[in-house]
Tab-separated table of C-alpha atoms in Angstrom:
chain	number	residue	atom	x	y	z
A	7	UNK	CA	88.150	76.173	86.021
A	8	UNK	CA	84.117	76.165	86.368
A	9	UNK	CA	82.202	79.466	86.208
A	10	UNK	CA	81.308	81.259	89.549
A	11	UNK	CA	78.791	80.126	92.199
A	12	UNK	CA	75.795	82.278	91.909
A	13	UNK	CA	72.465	82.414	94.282
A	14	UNK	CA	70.174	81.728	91.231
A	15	UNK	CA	68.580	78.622	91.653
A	16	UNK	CA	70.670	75.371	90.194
A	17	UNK	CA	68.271	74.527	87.541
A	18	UNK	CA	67.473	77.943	86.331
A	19	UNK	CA	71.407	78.635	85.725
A	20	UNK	CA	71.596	75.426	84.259
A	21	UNK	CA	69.299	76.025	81.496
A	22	UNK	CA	70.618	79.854	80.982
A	23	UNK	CA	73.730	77.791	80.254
A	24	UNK	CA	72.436	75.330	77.740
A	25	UNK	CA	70.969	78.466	76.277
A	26	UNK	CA	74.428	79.777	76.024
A	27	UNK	CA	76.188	76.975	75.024
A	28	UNK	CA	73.677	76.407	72.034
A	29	UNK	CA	75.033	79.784	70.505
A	30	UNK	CA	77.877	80.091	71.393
A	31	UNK	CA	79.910	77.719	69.659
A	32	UNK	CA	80.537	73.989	68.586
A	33	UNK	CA	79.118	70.971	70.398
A	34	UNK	CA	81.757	68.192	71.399
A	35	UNK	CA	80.665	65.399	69.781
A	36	UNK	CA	82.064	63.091	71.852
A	37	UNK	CA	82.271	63.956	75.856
A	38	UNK	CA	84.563	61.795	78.562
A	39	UNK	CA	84.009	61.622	81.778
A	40	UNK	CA	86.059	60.174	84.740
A	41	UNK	CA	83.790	60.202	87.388
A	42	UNK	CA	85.609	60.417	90.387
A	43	UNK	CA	84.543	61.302	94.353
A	44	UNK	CA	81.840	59.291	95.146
A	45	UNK	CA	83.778	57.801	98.411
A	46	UNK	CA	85.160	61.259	99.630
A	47	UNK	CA	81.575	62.471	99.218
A	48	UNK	CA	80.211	59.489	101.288
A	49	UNK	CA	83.407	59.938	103.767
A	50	UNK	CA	82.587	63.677	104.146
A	51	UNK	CA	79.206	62.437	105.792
A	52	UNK	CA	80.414	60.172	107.836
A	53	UNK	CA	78.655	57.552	105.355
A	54	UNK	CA	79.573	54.167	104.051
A	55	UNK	CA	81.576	54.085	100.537
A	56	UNK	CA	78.778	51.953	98.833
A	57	UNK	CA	76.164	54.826	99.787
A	58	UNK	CA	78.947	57.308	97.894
A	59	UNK	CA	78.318	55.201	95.043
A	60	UNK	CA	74.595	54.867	94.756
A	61	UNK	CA	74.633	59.047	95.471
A	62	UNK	CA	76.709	59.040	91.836
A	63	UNK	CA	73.427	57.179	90.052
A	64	UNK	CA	71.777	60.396	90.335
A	65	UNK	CA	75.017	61.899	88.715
A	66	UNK	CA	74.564	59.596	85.772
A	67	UNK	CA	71.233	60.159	84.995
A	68	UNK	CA	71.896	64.227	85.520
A	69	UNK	CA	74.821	63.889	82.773
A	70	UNK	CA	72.927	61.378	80.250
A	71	UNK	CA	69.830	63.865	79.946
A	72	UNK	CA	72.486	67.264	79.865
A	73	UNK	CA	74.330	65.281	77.396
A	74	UNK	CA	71.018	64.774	75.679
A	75	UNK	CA	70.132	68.296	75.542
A	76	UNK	CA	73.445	69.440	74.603
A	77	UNK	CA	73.448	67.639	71.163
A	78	UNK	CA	76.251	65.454	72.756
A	79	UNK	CA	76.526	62.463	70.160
A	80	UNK	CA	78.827	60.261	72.401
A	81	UNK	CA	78.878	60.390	76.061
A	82	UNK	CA	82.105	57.718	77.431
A	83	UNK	CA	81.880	57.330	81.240
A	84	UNK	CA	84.499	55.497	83.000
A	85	UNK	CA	82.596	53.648	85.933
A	86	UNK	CA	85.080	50.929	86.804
A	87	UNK	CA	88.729	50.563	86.519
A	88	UNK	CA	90.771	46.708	86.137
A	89	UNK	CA	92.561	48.192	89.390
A	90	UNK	CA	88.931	48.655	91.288
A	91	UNK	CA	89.038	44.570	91.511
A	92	UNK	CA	91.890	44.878	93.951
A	93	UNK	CA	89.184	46.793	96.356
A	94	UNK	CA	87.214	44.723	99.358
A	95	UNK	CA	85.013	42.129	97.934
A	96	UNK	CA	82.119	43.837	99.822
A	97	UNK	CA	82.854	47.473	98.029
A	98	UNK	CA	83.213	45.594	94.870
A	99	UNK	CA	80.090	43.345	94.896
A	100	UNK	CA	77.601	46.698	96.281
A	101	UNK	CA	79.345	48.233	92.951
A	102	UNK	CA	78.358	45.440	90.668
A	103	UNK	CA	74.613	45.185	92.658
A	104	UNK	CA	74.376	49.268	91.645
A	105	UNK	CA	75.114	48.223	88.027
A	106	UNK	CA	72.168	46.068	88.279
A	107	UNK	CA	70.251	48.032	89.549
A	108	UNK	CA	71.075	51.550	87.528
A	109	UNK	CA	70.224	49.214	84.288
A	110	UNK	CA	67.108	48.164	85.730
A	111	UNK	CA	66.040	51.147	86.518
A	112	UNK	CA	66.988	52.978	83.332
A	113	UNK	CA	66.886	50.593	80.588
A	114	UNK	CA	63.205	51.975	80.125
A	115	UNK	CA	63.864	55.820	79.685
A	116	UNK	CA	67.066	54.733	77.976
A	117	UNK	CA	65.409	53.069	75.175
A	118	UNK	CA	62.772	55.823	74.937
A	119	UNK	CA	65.154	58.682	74.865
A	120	UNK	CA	66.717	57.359	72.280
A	121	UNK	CA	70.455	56.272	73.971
A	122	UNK	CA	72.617	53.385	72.669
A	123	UNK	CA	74.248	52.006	75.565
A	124	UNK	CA	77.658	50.201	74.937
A	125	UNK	CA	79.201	48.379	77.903
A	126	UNK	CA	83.184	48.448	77.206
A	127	UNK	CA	86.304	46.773	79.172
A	128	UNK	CA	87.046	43.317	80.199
A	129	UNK	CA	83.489	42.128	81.105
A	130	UNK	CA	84.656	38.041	81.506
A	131	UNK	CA	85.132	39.081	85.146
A	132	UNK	CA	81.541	40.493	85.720
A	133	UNK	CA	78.905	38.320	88.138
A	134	UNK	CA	77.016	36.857	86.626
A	135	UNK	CA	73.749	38.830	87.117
A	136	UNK	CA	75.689	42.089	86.259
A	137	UNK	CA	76.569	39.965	82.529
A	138	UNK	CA	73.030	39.330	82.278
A	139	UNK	CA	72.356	43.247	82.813
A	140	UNK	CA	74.788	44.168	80.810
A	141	UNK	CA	73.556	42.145	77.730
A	142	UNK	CA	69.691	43.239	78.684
A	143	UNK	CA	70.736	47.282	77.983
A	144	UNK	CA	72.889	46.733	75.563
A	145	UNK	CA	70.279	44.743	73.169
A	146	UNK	CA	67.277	46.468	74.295
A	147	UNK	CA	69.062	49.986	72.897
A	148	UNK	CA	71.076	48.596	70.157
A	149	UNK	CA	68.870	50.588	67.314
A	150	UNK	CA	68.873	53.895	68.854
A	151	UNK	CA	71.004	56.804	67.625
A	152	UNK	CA	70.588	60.114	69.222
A	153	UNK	CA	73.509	59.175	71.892
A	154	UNK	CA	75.734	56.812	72.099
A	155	UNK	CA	76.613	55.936	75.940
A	156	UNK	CA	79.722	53.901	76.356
A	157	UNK	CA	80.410	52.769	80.065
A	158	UNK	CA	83.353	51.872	80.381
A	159	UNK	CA	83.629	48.661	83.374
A	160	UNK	CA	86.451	46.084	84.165
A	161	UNK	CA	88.687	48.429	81.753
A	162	UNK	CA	92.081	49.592	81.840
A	163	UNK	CA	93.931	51.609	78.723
A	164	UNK	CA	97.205	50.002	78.896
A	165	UNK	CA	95.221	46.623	79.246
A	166	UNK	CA	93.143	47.746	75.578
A	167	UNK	CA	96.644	48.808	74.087
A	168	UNK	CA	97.934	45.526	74.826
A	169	UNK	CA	94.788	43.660	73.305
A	170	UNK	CA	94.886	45.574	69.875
A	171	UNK	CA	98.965	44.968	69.953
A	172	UNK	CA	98.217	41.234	70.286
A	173	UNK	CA	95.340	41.042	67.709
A	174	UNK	CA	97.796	43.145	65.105
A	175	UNK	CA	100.566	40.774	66.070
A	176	UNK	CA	98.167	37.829	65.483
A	177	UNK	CA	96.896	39.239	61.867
A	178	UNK	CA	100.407	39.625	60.966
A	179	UNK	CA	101.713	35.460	62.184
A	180	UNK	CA	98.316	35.278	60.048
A	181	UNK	CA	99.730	36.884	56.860
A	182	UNK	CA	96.504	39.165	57.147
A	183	UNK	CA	98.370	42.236	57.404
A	184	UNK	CA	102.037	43.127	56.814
A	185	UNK	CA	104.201	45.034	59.751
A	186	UNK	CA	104.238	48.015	57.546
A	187	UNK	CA	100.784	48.328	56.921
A	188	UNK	CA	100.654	49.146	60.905
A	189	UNK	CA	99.591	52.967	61.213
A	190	UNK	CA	97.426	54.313	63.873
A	191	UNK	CA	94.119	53.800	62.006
A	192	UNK	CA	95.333	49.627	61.904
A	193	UNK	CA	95.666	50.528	65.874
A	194	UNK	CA	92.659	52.181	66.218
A	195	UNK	CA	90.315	49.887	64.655
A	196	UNK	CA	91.324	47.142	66.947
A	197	UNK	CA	90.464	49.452	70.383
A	198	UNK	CA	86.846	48.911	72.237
A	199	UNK	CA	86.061	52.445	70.719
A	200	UNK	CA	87.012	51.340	67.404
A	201	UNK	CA	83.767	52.692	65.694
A	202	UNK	CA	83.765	55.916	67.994
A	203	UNK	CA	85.336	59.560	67.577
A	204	UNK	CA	87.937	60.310	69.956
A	205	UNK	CA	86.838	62.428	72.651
A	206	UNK	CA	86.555	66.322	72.463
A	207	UNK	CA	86.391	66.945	75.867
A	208	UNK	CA	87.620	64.791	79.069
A	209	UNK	CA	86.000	65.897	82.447
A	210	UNK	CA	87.729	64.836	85.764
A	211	UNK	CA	85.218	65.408	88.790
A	212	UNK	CA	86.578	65.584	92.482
A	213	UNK	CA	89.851	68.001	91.707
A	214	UNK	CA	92.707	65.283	90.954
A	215	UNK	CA	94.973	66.335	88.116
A	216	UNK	CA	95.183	62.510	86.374
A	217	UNK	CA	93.678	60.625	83.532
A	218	UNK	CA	94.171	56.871	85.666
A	219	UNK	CA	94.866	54.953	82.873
A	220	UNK	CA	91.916	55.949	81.241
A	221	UNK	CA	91.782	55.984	77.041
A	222	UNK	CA	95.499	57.392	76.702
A	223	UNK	CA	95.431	56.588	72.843
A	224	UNK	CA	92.666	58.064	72.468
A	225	UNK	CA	92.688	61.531	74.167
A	226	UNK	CA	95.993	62.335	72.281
A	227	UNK	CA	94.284	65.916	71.250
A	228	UNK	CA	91.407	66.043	73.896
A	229	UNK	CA	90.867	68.869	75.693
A	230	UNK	CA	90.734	68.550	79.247
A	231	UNK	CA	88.747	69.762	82.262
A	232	UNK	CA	89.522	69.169	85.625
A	233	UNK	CA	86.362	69.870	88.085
A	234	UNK	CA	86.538	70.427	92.108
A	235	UNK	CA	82.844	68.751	92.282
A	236	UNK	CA	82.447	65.229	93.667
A	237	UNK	CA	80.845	63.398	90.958
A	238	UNK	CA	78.023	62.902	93.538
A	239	UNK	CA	77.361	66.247	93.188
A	240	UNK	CA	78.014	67.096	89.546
A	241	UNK	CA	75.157	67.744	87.303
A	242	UNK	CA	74.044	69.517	84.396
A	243	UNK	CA	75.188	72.808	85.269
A	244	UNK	CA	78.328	71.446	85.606
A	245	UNK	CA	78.342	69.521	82.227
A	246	UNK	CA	77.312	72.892	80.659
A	247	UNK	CA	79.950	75.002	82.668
A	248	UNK	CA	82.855	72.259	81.260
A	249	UNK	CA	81.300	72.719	77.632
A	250	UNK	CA	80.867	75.927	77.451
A	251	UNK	CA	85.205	76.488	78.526
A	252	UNK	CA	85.539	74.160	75.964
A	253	UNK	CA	84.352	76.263	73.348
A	254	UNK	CA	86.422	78.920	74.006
A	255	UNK	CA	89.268	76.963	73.376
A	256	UNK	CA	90.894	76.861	70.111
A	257	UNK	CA	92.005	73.344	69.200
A	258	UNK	CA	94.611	73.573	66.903
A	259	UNK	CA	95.651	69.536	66.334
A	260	UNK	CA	99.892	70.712	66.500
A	261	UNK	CA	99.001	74.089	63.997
A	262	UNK	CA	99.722	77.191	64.605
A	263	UNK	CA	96.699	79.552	65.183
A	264	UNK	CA	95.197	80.724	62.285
């Protein structure tokens, strides 16, 4: 589903793209990203998982600053699953170090280039130094606007679902809201992306054909993009090449073609 391989020089095809994708057609405003791969990548070099993960920071910067470029308003990129708990306590605590570090790192050129970073998902089970991280990024780039960045860590979809179905159930004991006045916006409003578009385009990386429990309310109309690159190795060129498919899709919302 990505364009062909050429011999032209990464960076110089993936600016010809951004040039292309500028013209020809809308920007999603809002761009999801399961980034998958980073321990087949490390596997595939005889490496250590945790070095598989610290090869996908690069990844993350890449996609912030093509998302940037792009005119990308919302960039949602799921870093860390509920289920990723269950992995060994030494794969898990080099994850939560790398969060550390990637926001110490960043948090600079974050603020500067204008990206709002929103940390989303269960966060009660962080460490505590990754808390204190968190909370650092997230208030040092609460006033900026040109993209919103929502990484998504300790979450799970069904997990949100059953939060807002609680919190509805809790305004209704309440007498805050009636049953019938439950409709998807009443839904909606109680999810982490609650003041968020849906997404216009999800992007798998590493080939696998799933969306892992991964904003199923909210990709109801998304379209999707599977990619065979490791998320390691995905970059702007790839961001472009998944954009640019995307605009030659016609997203119809259940009509007909007009």
């Amino acid at each position: 589903m990505t364009a062909a391989r050429s011999s032209v020089h990464p960076e110089s095809l993936a600016d010809e793209l951004l040039a292309r994708l500028r013209v020809h057609g809308a920007i999603p405003r809002h761009v999801a990203i399961i980034m998958d791969g980073n321990g087949r990548w490390a596997r595939e070099r005889l490496l250590p998982r945790p070095l598989g993960h610290r090869s996908g920071m690069k990844a993350v910067r890449e996609v912030v600053e093509g998302a940037l470029q792009a005119g990308v308003e919302y960039l949602s990129l799921f870093a860390f699953s509920q289920e990723n708990w269950q992995r060994p306590a030494t794969e898990v605590g080099a994850l939560m170090s790398l969060l550390e570090e990637y926001i110490a790192r960043e948090v600079s050129e974050l603020r500067e280039q204008g990206v709002r970073v929103r940390v989303l998902g269960d966060l009660s089970r962080l460490t505590p130094a990754a808390a204190r991280a968190v909370e650092r990024v997230v208030g040092e780039t609460a006033a900026n606007e040109k993209l919103t960045l929502n990484l998504f860590i300790s979450y799970g979809s069904r997990a949100e679902l059953v939060r807002a179905m609680r919190a509805l159930a809790e305004d209704v004991a309440a007498g805050v809201l009636a049953p019938s006045d439950i409709d998807d916006a009443a839904i909606a409003a109680r999810l982490y992306t609650a003041d968020c578009p849906d997404p216009d385009l999800l992007i798998r990386t590493s080939g696998e054909l799933r969306i892992s429990n991964f904003l199923l309310w909210q990709i109801a109309y998304t379209e999707l993009f599977m990619s065979p690159v490791l998320w390691p190795d995905f970059g702007r060129r790839e961001l472009f090449e998944a954009i640019v498919a995307y605009q030659s899709r016609e997203r119809r919302f259940g009509r007909v073609s007009a």
